[in-house]
Structures are given as C-alpha cells and as structure tokens.
Amino acid sequence: VAESDGQEQDLQALLAEQLAYYRARAPEYSETAIPDVTEHELLTAEAELSEAVRRFGLGGDVLELACGPGTWTRLLLQGATSVTAVDGAPEMLALAEEKLADRRVRLIHADLFEWSPDRRYDGVFFGFWLSHVPLERFEAFWETVGRALKPSGRVLFVDDAYRTADELIEGDRSAIIRRALNDGRTYRAIKVPHTPKDLEKRLGRLGWSIRVKPTAGPFYWGSGTRG
Ligand SMILES: C[S@@+](CC[C@H](N)C(=O)[O-])C[C@H]1O[C@@H](n2cnc3c(N)ncnc32)[C@H](O)[C@@H]1O
C-alpha cells in the first residue's frame, strides 16, 4: 500500500507539473512548431485533421476537453449549437475568450482529472489531449467522457505520438518526457505514444467503438461511440 501511495503521489506531482508547463507556455503556445516534422507534413496533417472535424460534423451541444487557447473551438462552432470548453490553465482560457468572443461558448476552468460533467452532450471533442492522459488515468478519463455523453452521443479526437529524442529523459519506453519553454525552463509532462491500432483495441476493451486513423506525419484522429 505504501508503495502504491507513493506512486500515486508521484503521478499527481507529474500531472501538476504538466499543467504548470501549459500555464507557463500559454503566451508562446501558438508560435511553437514541431521540430523534425516537415512543414509539408504539418500542413497536410492540419488540413486532414480539420477536414475530419468538419466532416464528422459534431452538432448540437458539444463538450470540448482541454481546449487550450481555442485552437479547435471555432471549427466546432461551425456545426455546434453550443460549445462548453474546459481547460485547467486560466492563461489558456483567457486566450480562448479573447479569440472566440461568442455567446455560444461556455468556458470552464477545471482540472480534468478531478472534474465531472454537470450535464450530457451530443458530442465530445478533444484535440492533442489524450496523449497527455497517463495510462493509469486512461480508464477514469473515458468514464468521464461516457458520463458527459447522451446515449446517442459521438466522440471525436485528434492527436499525435510525437516525441523527440532529447525529450525522452526516462527512455523511449516511458510516457514521461521533458519539455522546454523558449526561456529554457523545463517541465516534465506525459506523452503516451499511442498507435492507432493499439488505441482502438484499448478503447474496445473499455466498451467503446472507435476507429482511429493515421494522417500525414505522426498524427491521428479517432471517432466513434460507446459500443
Ligand atoms: C497540448 S494542449 C492542447 C490544447 C488545444 N486542444 C489544442 O489542440 O491546441 C493541452 C491542454 O491541456 C491543458 N491541461 C493540462 N493539464 C490539464 C488538466 N489537468 N486539466 C485540464 N486541462 C489540462 C493545458 O492547459 C493545455 O491547454
């Protein structure tokens, strides 16, 4: 028990550090490119992911988890009646509010590892979030997604499995990485390198019926329903 208590504390400290990283990174979030991914790959993937979001057409009331500065929110608003967007970083939410200024958007400041939805939605979306959910919290996270969905509700996510060699401070078998800000400060974060097929299987074991498709570069998107 003592050992698992210690592991739980370590994980909580890591999740707090990951959130601290995104809070500090908010002002430079949009200027940081992904090194080693060619610009062509990046643009192709961006277009494919945006097209997937548009084509999937989440309508009605949509919940967006880890919205950051509102990267995907405007696209979601093209099909949605309303978007409730949750993020743990007030600095990110301030950017989202400035960018969106839309009465159909409700912003919620919450830690997604503690938060529970207060209603059900027609669709749930998350962009570049699932890879930051440690496997120890994977099932609990998807339970939250399930609690947020109407029985006919649909899920859509986009993400990547990209980790540079110098980020892998605990080796390439670990999900723990280190990220640096422009000023050189470093933080530990989680980056689980899911592969589309394994992610599909993992979700299937939890009762979800989700197809995960790769795009250009290290990106992928997944969509589906509760099985
Ligand atoms: C990689 S960014 C993705 C932002 C946006 N969805 C996008 O695609 O650009 C991850 C986001 O997760 C948020 N985040 C990190 N830890 C969190 C937590 N424990 N609860 C809620 N949000 C968290 C960060 O503030 C950040 O906005």
PDB file of C-alpha atoms and ligand atoms in Angstrom:
ATOM      1  CA  VAL A   1       0.000   0.000   0.000  1.00  0.00           C
ATOM      2  CA  ALA A   2       2.821   2.375   0.928  1.00  0.00           C
ATOM      3  CA  GLU A   3       4.406   1.810  -2.460  1.00  0.00           C
ATOM      4  CA  SER A   4       1.197   2.460  -4.368  1.00  0.00           C
ATOM      5  CA  ASP A   5       0.539   5.563  -2.232  1.00  0.00           C
ATOM      6  CA  GLY A   6       3.983   6.780  -3.242  1.00  0.00           C
ATOM      7  CA  GLN A   7       3.320   6.050  -6.907  1.00  0.00           C
ATOM      8  CA  GLU A   8       0.028   7.917  -6.724  1.00  0.00           C
ATOM      9  CA  GLN A   9       1.770  10.929  -5.183  1.00  0.00           C
ATOM     10  CA  ASP A  10       4.435  10.830  -7.904  1.00  0.00           C
ATOM     11  CA  LEU A  11       1.758  10.752 -10.574  1.00  0.00           C
ATOM     12  CA  GLN A  12      -0.118  13.658  -9.005  1.00  0.00           C
ATOM     13  CA  ALA A  13       3.100  15.683  -8.873  1.00  0.00           C
ATOM     14  CA  LEU A  14       3.746  14.883 -12.527  1.00  0.00           C
ATOM     15  CA  LEU A  15       0.230  15.920 -13.576  1.00  0.00           C
ATOM     16  CA  ALA A  16       0.629  19.173 -11.612  1.00  0.00           C
ATOM     17  CA  GLU A  17       3.940  19.811 -13.406  1.00  0.00           C
ATOM     18  CA  GLN A  18       2.330  19.122 -16.780  1.00  0.00           C
ATOM     19  CA  LEU A  19      -0.400  21.668 -16.059  1.00  0.00           C
ATOM     20  CA  ALA A  20       2.191  24.185 -14.803  1.00  0.00           C
ATOM     21  CA  TYR A  21       4.022  23.720 -18.116  1.00  0.00           C
ATOM     22  CA  TYR A  22       0.934  24.590 -20.157  1.00  0.00           C
ATOM     23  CA  ARG A  23       0.112  27.568 -17.912  1.00  0.00           C
ATOM     24  CA  ALA A  24       3.630  28.952 -18.453  1.00  0.00           C
ATOM     25  CA  ARG A  25       3.571  28.086 -22.132  1.00  0.00           C
ATOM     26  CA  ALA A  26       0.279  29.821 -22.952  1.00  0.00           C
ATOM     27  CA  PRO A  27       1.881  33.060 -24.287  1.00  0.00           C
ATOM     28  CA  GLU A  28       4.153  31.148 -26.669  1.00  0.00           C
ATOM     29  CA  TYR A  29       1.790  28.248 -27.436  1.00  0.00           C
ATOM     30  CA  SER A  30       0.882  29.263 -30.960  1.00  0.00           C
ATOM     31  CA  GLU A  31       4.451  30.009 -32.079  1.00  0.00           C
ATOM     32  CA  THR A  32       5.969  26.649 -31.172  1.00  0.00           C
ATOM     33  CA  ALA A  33       6.391  24.405 -34.195  1.00  0.00           C
ATOM     34  CA  ILE A  34       7.005  20.676 -34.024  1.00  0.00           C
ATOM     35  CA  PRO A  35      10.675  20.086 -34.848  1.00  0.00           C
ATOM     36  CA  ASP A  36      11.558  17.193 -37.195  1.00  0.00           C
ATOM     37  CA  VAL A  37       8.103  17.167 -38.774  1.00  0.00           C
ATOM     38  CA  THR A  38       8.400  18.808 -42.179  1.00  0.00           C
ATOM     39  CA  GLU A  39       6.265  21.845 -42.843  1.00  0.00           C
ATOM     40  CA  HIS A  40       4.605  19.967 -45.680  1.00  0.00           C
ATOM     41  CA  GLU A  41       3.669  17.089 -43.346  1.00  0.00           C
ATOM     42  CA  LEU A  42       2.420  19.511 -40.744  1.00  0.00           C
ATOM     43  CA  LEU A  43       0.239  21.435 -43.196  1.00  0.00           C
ATOM     44  CA  THR A  44      -1.087  18.225 -44.743  1.00  0.00           C
ATOM     45  CA  ALA A  45      -1.916  16.791 -41.327  1.00  0.00           C
ATOM     46  CA  GLU A  46      -3.534  20.055 -40.197  1.00  0.00           C
ATOM     47  CA  ALA A  47      -5.731  20.075 -43.282  1.00  0.00           C
ATOM     48  CA  GLU A  48      -6.629  16.383 -42.841  1.00  0.00           C
ATOM     49  CA  LEU A  49      -7.470  16.831 -39.162  1.00  0.00           C
ATOM     50  CA  SER A  50      -9.558  19.940 -39.817  1.00  0.00           C
ATOM     51  CA  GLU A  51     -11.359  18.105 -42.606  1.00  0.00           C
ATOM     52  CA  ALA A  52     -12.036  15.173 -40.251  1.00  0.00           C
ATOM     53  CA  VAL A  53     -13.547  17.565 -37.684  1.00  0.00           C
ATOM     54  CA  ARG A  54     -15.634  19.303 -40.350  1.00  0.00           C
ATOM     55  CA  ARG A  55     -16.798  16.074 -41.990  1.00  0.00           C
ATOM     56  CA  PHE A  56     -17.640  14.347 -38.702  1.00  0.00           C
ATOM     57  CA  GLY A  57     -19.873  17.364 -38.049  1.00  0.00           C
ATOM     58  CA  LEU A  58     -20.417  17.285 -34.305  1.00  0.00           C
ATOM     59  CA  GLY A  59     -23.757  19.062 -33.990  1.00  0.00           C
ATOM     60  CA  GLY A  60     -25.927  20.160 -31.071  1.00  0.00           C
ATOM     61  CA  ASP A  61     -24.282  20.816 -27.725  1.00  0.00           C
ATOM     62  CA  VAL A  62     -20.605  19.924 -27.807  1.00  0.00           C
ATOM     63  CA  LEU A  63     -18.146  19.488 -24.955  1.00  0.00           C
ATOM     64  CA  GLU A  64     -14.519  20.278 -25.724  1.00  0.00           C
ATOM     65  CA  LEU A  65     -11.929  18.989 -23.251  1.00  0.00           C
ATOM     66  CA  ALA A  66      -8.528  20.692 -22.830  1.00  0.00           C
ATOM     67  CA  CYS A  67      -9.492  23.439 -25.272  1.00  0.00           C
ATOM     68  CA  GLY A  68      -6.244  25.391 -24.737  1.00  0.00           C
ATOM     69  CA  PRO A  69      -6.363  28.786 -26.484  1.00  0.00           C
ATOM     70  CA  GLY A  70      -9.376  27.687 -28.561  1.00  0.00           C
ATOM     71  CA  THR A  71      -7.409  26.049 -31.372  1.00  0.00           C
ATOM     72  CA  TRP A  72     -10.372  23.873 -32.477  1.00  0.00           C
ATOM     73  CA  THR A  73     -13.300  25.696 -30.892  1.00  0.00           C
ATOM     74  CA  ARG A  74     -14.144  27.913 -33.841  1.00  0.00           C
ATOM     75  CA  LEU A  75     -14.197  24.930 -36.167  1.00  0.00           C
ATOM     76  CA  LEU A  76     -16.505  23.117 -33.754  1.00  0.00           C
ATOM     77  CA  LEU A  77     -18.807  26.160 -33.694  1.00  0.00           C
ATOM     78  CA  GLN A  78     -19.416  25.717 -37.431  1.00  0.00           C
ATOM     79  CA  GLY A  79     -21.621  22.698 -36.667  1.00  0.00           C
ATOM     80  CA  ALA A  80     -22.468  23.036 -32.988  1.00  0.00           C
ATOM     81  CA  THR A  81     -25.303  24.879 -31.277  1.00  0.00           C
ATOM     82  CA  SER A  82     -23.066  25.477 -28.276  1.00  0.00           C
ATOM     83  CA  VAL A  83     -19.561  24.544 -27.135  1.00  0.00           C
ATOM     84  CA  THR A  84     -18.651  24.047 -23.485  1.00  0.00           C
ATOM     85  CA  ALA A  85     -14.862  24.172 -23.360  1.00  0.00           C
ATOM     86  CA  VAL A  86     -12.872  23.013 -20.334  1.00  0.00           C
ATOM     87  CA  ASP A  87      -9.213  23.649 -19.552  1.00  0.00           C
ATOM     88  CA  GLY A  88      -7.056  23.639 -16.429  1.00  0.00           C
ATOM     89  CA  ALA A  89      -4.962  26.685 -17.362  1.00  0.00           C
ATOM     90  CA  PRO A  90      -6.590  30.107 -16.748  1.00  0.00           C
ATOM     91  CA  GLU A  91      -3.950  31.603 -19.087  1.00  0.00           C
ATOM     92  CA  MET A  92      -5.184  29.365 -21.925  1.00  0.00           C
ATOM     93  CA  LEU A  93      -8.836  30.168 -21.175  1.00  0.00           C
ATOM     94  CA  ALA A  94      -8.091  33.921 -21.280  1.00  0.00           C
ATOM     95  CA  LEU A  95      -6.652  33.467 -24.790  1.00  0.00           C
ATOM     96  CA  ALA A  96      -9.673  31.379 -25.816  1.00  0.00           C
ATOM     97  CA  GLU A  97     -12.080  34.010 -24.537  1.00  0.00           C
ATOM     98  CA  GLU A  98     -10.274  36.767 -26.429  1.00  0.00           C
ATOM     99  CA  LYS A  99     -10.147  34.739 -29.631  1.00  0.00           C
ATOM    100  CA  LEU A 100     -13.708  33.431 -29.592  1.00  0.00           C
ATOM    101  CA  ALA A 101     -15.973  36.114 -28.091  1.00  0.00           C
ATOM    102  CA  ASP A 102     -19.048  34.045 -28.962  1.00  0.00           C
ATOM    103  CA  ARG A 103     -22.153  33.742 -26.777  1.00  0.00           C
ATOM    104  CA  ARG A 104     -22.462  30.070 -27.734  1.00  0.00           C
ATOM    105  CA  VAL A 105     -19.219  29.275 -25.895  1.00  0.00           C
ATOM    106  CA  ARG A 106     -19.095  28.479 -22.161  1.00  0.00           C
ATOM    107  CA  LEU A 107     -15.578  28.254 -20.721  1.00  0.00           C
ATOM    108  CA  ILE A 108     -14.929  26.186 -17.617  1.00  0.00           C
ATOM    109  CA  HIS A 109     -11.750  26.263 -15.574  1.00  0.00           C
ATOM    110  CA  ALA A 110     -11.206  22.787 -14.141  1.00  0.00           C
ATOM    111  CA  ASP A 111      -8.694  20.021 -13.633  1.00  0.00           C
ATOM    112  CA  LEU A 112      -9.864  17.256 -15.949  1.00  0.00           C
ATOM    113  CA  PHE A 113      -8.577  14.584 -13.580  1.00  0.00           C
ATOM    114  CA  GLU A 114     -10.998  15.868 -10.915  1.00  0.00           C
ATOM    115  CA  TRP A 115     -13.849  17.328 -12.958  1.00  0.00           C
ATOM    116  CA  SER A 116     -17.202  15.732 -13.524  1.00  0.00           C
ATOM    117  CA  PRO A 117     -19.681  16.962 -16.161  1.00  0.00           C
ATOM    118  CA  ASP A 118     -22.901  18.579 -14.888  1.00  0.00           C
ATOM    119  CA  ARG A 119     -24.952  17.577 -17.962  1.00  0.00           C
ATOM    120  CA  ARG A 120     -24.838  15.366 -21.078  1.00  0.00           C
ATOM    121  CA  TYR A 121     -23.752  16.463 -24.551  1.00  0.00           C
ATOM    122  CA  ASP A 122     -24.395  15.438 -28.152  1.00  0.00           C
ATOM    123  CA  GLY A 123     -20.679  15.262 -28.814  1.00  0.00           C
ATOM    124  CA  VAL A 124     -17.337  15.336 -27.023  1.00  0.00           C
ATOM    125  CA  PHE A 125     -14.153  16.546 -28.709  1.00  0.00           C
ATOM    126  CA  PHE A 126     -10.533  16.782 -27.554  1.00  0.00           C
ATOM    127  CA  GLY A 127      -7.526  17.953 -29.538  1.00  0.00           C
ATOM    128  CA  PHE A 128      -3.999  16.931 -28.524  1.00  0.00           C
ATOM    129  CA  TRP A 129      -5.137  15.886 -25.069  1.00  0.00           C
ATOM    130  CA  LEU A 130      -5.455  12.101 -24.957  1.00  0.00           C
ATOM    131  CA  SER A 131      -1.697  11.618 -25.339  1.00  0.00           C
ATOM    132  CA  HIS A 132      -1.250  13.688 -22.155  1.00  0.00           C
ATOM    133  CA  VAL A 133      -3.501  11.374 -20.137  1.00  0.00           C
ATOM    134  CA  PRO A 134      -1.305   8.805 -18.371  1.00  0.00           C
ATOM    135  CA  LEU A 135      -2.336   5.175 -18.885  1.00  0.00           C
ATOM    136  CA  GLU A 136      -3.043   4.969 -15.139  1.00  0.00           C
ATOM    137  CA  ARG A 137      -5.823   7.539 -15.702  1.00  0.00           C
ATOM    138  CA  PHE A 138      -6.960   6.334 -19.134  1.00  0.00           C
ATOM    139  CA  GLU A 139      -9.987   4.345 -17.954  1.00  0.00           C
ATOM    140  CA  ALA A 140     -11.140   7.035 -15.491  1.00  0.00           C
ATOM    141  CA  PHE A 141     -10.811   9.660 -18.230  1.00  0.00           C
ATOM    142  CA  TRP A 142     -13.018   7.649 -20.603  1.00  0.00           C
ATOM    143  CA  GLU A 143     -15.544   7.144 -17.794  1.00  0.00           C
ATOM    144  CA  THR A 144     -15.757  10.935 -17.582  1.00  0.00           C
ATOM    145  CA  VAL A 145     -16.266  11.096 -21.354  1.00  0.00           C
ATOM    146  CA  GLY A 146     -19.022   8.463 -21.024  1.00  0.00           C
ATOM    147  CA  ARG A 147     -20.754  10.424 -18.253  1.00  0.00           C
ATOM    148  CA  ALA A 148     -20.688  13.528 -20.462  1.00  0.00           C
ATOM    149  CA  LEU A 149     -22.354  11.864 -23.459  1.00  0.00           C
ATOM    150  CA  LYS A 150     -26.026  11.364 -24.291  1.00  0.00           C
ATOM    151  CA  PRO A 151     -26.739   7.719 -25.232  1.00  0.00           C
ATOM    152  CA  SER A 152     -26.568   8.673 -28.937  1.00  0.00           C
ATOM    153  CA  GLY A 153     -23.560  10.946 -28.374  1.00  0.00           C
ATOM    154  CA  ARG A 154     -20.415  10.799 -30.505  1.00  0.00           C
ATOM    155  CA  VAL A 155     -16.740  11.311 -29.700  1.00  0.00           C
ATOM    156  CA  LEU A 156     -14.016  12.789 -31.879  1.00  0.00           C
ATOM    157  CA  PHE A 157     -10.367  13.419 -31.075  1.00  0.00           C
ATOM    158  CA  VAL A 158      -7.181  14.390 -32.874  1.00  0.00           C
ATOM    159  CA  ASP A 159      -3.680  13.847 -31.535  1.00  0.00           C
ATOM    160  CA  ASP A 160      -0.103  12.852 -32.262  1.00  0.00           C
ATOM    161  CA  ALA A 161       2.526  10.469 -30.959  1.00  0.00           C
ATOM    162  CA  TYR A 162       5.448  12.809 -31.477  1.00  0.00           C
ATOM    163  CA  ARG A 163       8.387  12.770 -29.016  1.00  0.00           C
ATOM    164  CA  THR A 164      11.888  13.977 -29.764  1.00  0.00           C
ATOM    165  CA  ALA A 165      14.943  12.021 -28.604  1.00  0.00           C
ATOM    166  CA  ASP A 166      16.006  14.753 -26.159  1.00  0.00           C
ATOM    167  CA  GLU A 167      12.541  14.804 -24.549  1.00  0.00           C
ATOM    168  CA  LEU A 168      12.811  11.142 -23.558  1.00  0.00           C
ATOM    169  CA  ILE A 169      14.511  11.687 -20.208  1.00  0.00           C
ATOM    170  CA  GLU A 170      13.365   8.288 -18.920  1.00  0.00           C
ATOM    171  CA  GLY A 171      13.900   6.351 -22.151  1.00  0.00           C
ATOM    172  CA  ASP A 172      11.551   5.618 -25.022  1.00  0.00           C
ATOM    173  CA  ARG A 173       9.516   3.050 -23.072  1.00  0.00           C
ATOM    174  CA  SER A 174       8.398   5.673 -20.563  1.00  0.00           C
ATOM    175  CA  ALA A 175       5.475   8.046 -21.102  1.00  0.00           C
ATOM    176  CA  ILE A 176       7.322  10.734 -19.125  1.00  0.00           C
ATOM    177  CA  ILE A 177       9.014  13.389 -21.212  1.00  0.00           C
ATOM    178  CA  ARG A 178      10.601  16.767 -20.596  1.00  0.00           C
ATOM    179  CA  ARG A 179       9.502  19.885 -22.446  1.00  0.00           C
ATOM    180  CA  ALA A 180      11.266  23.256 -22.519  1.00  0.00           C
ATOM    181  CA  LEU A 181       9.933  26.796 -22.815  1.00  0.00           C
ATOM    182  CA  ASN A 182      11.587  29.430 -25.003  1.00  0.00           C
ATOM    183  CA  ASP A 183      13.433  30.792 -21.930  1.00  0.00           C
ATOM    184  CA  GLY A 184      14.938  27.364 -21.218  1.00  0.00           C
ATOM    185  CA  ARG A 185      12.808  26.426 -18.179  1.00  0.00           C
ATOM    186  CA  THR A 186      11.925  22.745 -18.305  1.00  0.00           C
ATOM    187  CA  TYR A 187       8.957  20.738 -17.062  1.00  0.00           C
ATOM    188  CA  ARG A 188       8.077  17.075 -17.012  1.00  0.00           C
ATOM    189  CA  ALA A 189       4.948  16.059 -18.893  1.00  0.00           C
ATOM    190  CA  ILE A 190       3.200  12.925 -20.145  1.00  0.00           C
ATOM    191  CA  LYS A 191       3.218  11.944 -23.783  1.00  0.00           C
ATOM    192  CA  VAL A 192       1.829   8.481 -24.420  1.00  0.00           C
ATOM    193  CA  PRO A 193       2.891   7.364 -27.920  1.00  0.00           C
ATOM    194  CA  HIS A 194      -0.395   5.656 -28.848  1.00  0.00           C
ATOM    195  CA  THR A 195      -0.530   3.865 -32.174  1.00  0.00           C
ATOM    196  CA  PRO A 196      -3.897   3.906 -33.965  1.00  0.00           C
ATOM    197  CA  LYS A 197      -4.411   0.119 -33.857  1.00  0.00           C
ATOM    198  CA  ASP A 198      -3.446  -0.308 -30.192  1.00  0.00           C
ATOM    199  CA  LEU A 199      -5.541   2.679 -29.199  1.00  0.00           C
ATOM    200  CA  GLU A 200      -8.567   1.198 -30.976  1.00  0.00           C
ATOM    201  CA  LYS A 201      -8.068  -2.079 -29.102  1.00  0.00           C
ATOM    202  CA  ARG A 202      -7.561  -0.352 -25.759  1.00  0.00           C
ATOM    203  CA  LEU A 203     -10.805   1.590 -26.262  1.00  0.00           C
ATOM    204  CA  GLY A 204     -12.610  -1.547 -27.450  1.00  0.00           C
ATOM    205  CA  ARG A 205     -11.685  -3.280 -24.179  1.00  0.00           C
ATOM    206  CA  LEU A 206     -13.406  -0.428 -22.318  1.00  0.00           C
ATOM    207  CA  GLY A 207     -16.549  -0.870 -24.412  1.00  0.00           C
ATOM    208  CA  TRP A 208     -16.004   1.952 -26.913  1.00  0.00           C
ATOM    209  CA  SER A 209     -16.482   1.525 -30.623  1.00  0.00           C
ATOM    210  CA  ILE A 210     -13.915   3.933 -32.017  1.00  0.00           C
ATOM    211  CA  ARG A 211     -11.945   3.916 -35.248  1.00  0.00           C
ATOM    212  CA  VAL A 212      -8.517   5.556 -35.099  1.00  0.00           C
ATOM    213  CA  LYS A 213      -6.966   6.688 -38.354  1.00  0.00           C
ATOM    214  CA  PRO A 214      -3.433   7.906 -39.037  1.00  0.00           C
ATOM    215  CA  THR A 215      -2.862  11.022 -41.139  1.00  0.00           C
ATOM    216  CA  ALA A 216       0.328  12.539 -42.545  1.00  0.00           C
ATOM    217  CA  GLY A 217       3.257  12.605 -40.106  1.00  0.00           C
ATOM    218  CA  PRO A 218       2.843  11.359 -36.527  1.00  0.00           C
ATOM    219  CA  PHE A 219      -0.803  12.476 -36.273  1.00  0.00           C
ATOM    220  CA  TYR A 220      -4.040  10.520 -35.959  1.00  0.00           C
ATOM    221  CA  TRP A 221      -7.718  11.066 -35.276  1.00  0.00           C
ATOM    222  CA  GLY A 222     -10.350   8.861 -33.717  1.00  0.00           C
ATOM    223  CA  SER A 223     -14.123   8.864 -33.859  1.00  0.00           C
ATOM    224  CA  GLY A 224     -16.999   6.744 -32.684  1.00  0.00           C
ATOM    225  CA  THR A 225     -19.493   5.977 -29.985  1.00  0.00           C
ATOM    226  CA  ARG A 226     -19.933   3.860 -26.896  1.00  0.00           C
ATOM    227  CA  GLY A 227     -20.060   0.294 -28.157  1.00  0.00           C
TER     228      GLY A 227
HETATM  229  C1  LIG B   1      -1.459  20.146 -25.994  1.00  0.00           C
HETATM  230  S1  LIG B   1      -2.536  21.343 -25.289  1.00  0.00           S
HETATM  231  C2  LIG B   1      -3.959  21.192 -26.366  1.00  0.00           C
HETATM  232  C3  LIG B   1      -4.739  22.470 -26.492  1.00  0.00           C
HETATM  233  C4  LIG B   1      -5.743  22.500 -27.664  1.00  0.00           C
HETATM  234  N1  LIG B   1      -6.749  21.490 -27.536  1.00  0.00           N
HETATM  235  C5  LIG B   1      -5.019  22.347 -28.982  1.00  0.00           C
HETATM  236  O1  LIG B   1      -5.222  21.358 -29.675  1.00  0.00           O
HETATM  237  O2  LIG B   1      -4.222  23.240 -29.311  1.00  0.00           O
HETATM  238  C6  LIG B   1      -3.039  20.579 -23.804  1.00  0.00           C
HETATM  239  C7  LIG B   1      -4.018  21.400 -22.968  1.00  0.00           C
HETATM  240  O3  LIG B   1      -4.343  20.656 -21.793  1.00  0.00           O
HETATM  241  C8  LIG B   1      -4.481  21.552 -20.706  1.00  0.00           C
HETATM  242  N2  LIG B   1      -4.287  20.788 -19.464  1.00  0.00           N
HETATM  243  C9  LIG B   1      -3.135  20.236 -18.994  1.00  0.00           C
HETATM  244  N3  LIG B   1      -3.379  19.585 -17.843  1.00  0.00           N
HETATM  245  C10 LIG B   1      -4.711  19.732 -17.588  1.00  0.00           C
HETATM  246  C11 LIG B   1      -5.558  19.279 -16.555  1.00  0.00           C
HETATM  247  N4  LIG B   1      -5.108  18.534 -15.551  1.00  0.00           N
HETATM  248  N5  LIG B   1      -6.881  19.612 -16.603  1.00  0.00           N
HETATM  249  C12 LIG B   1      -7.349  20.370 -17.627  1.00  0.00           C
HETATM  250  N6  LIG B   1      -6.600  20.813 -18.641  1.00  0.00           N
HETATM  251  C13 LIG B   1      -5.282  20.496 -18.620  1.00  0.00           C
HETATM  252  C14 LIG B   1      -3.429  22.588 -20.955  1.00  0.00           C
HETATM  253  O4  LIG B   1      -3.693  23.782 -20.256  1.00  0.00           O
HETATM  254  C15 LIG B   1      -3.485  22.738 -22.467  1.00  0.00           C
HETATM  255  O5  LIG B   1      -4.369  23.766 -22.828  1.00  0.00           O
END
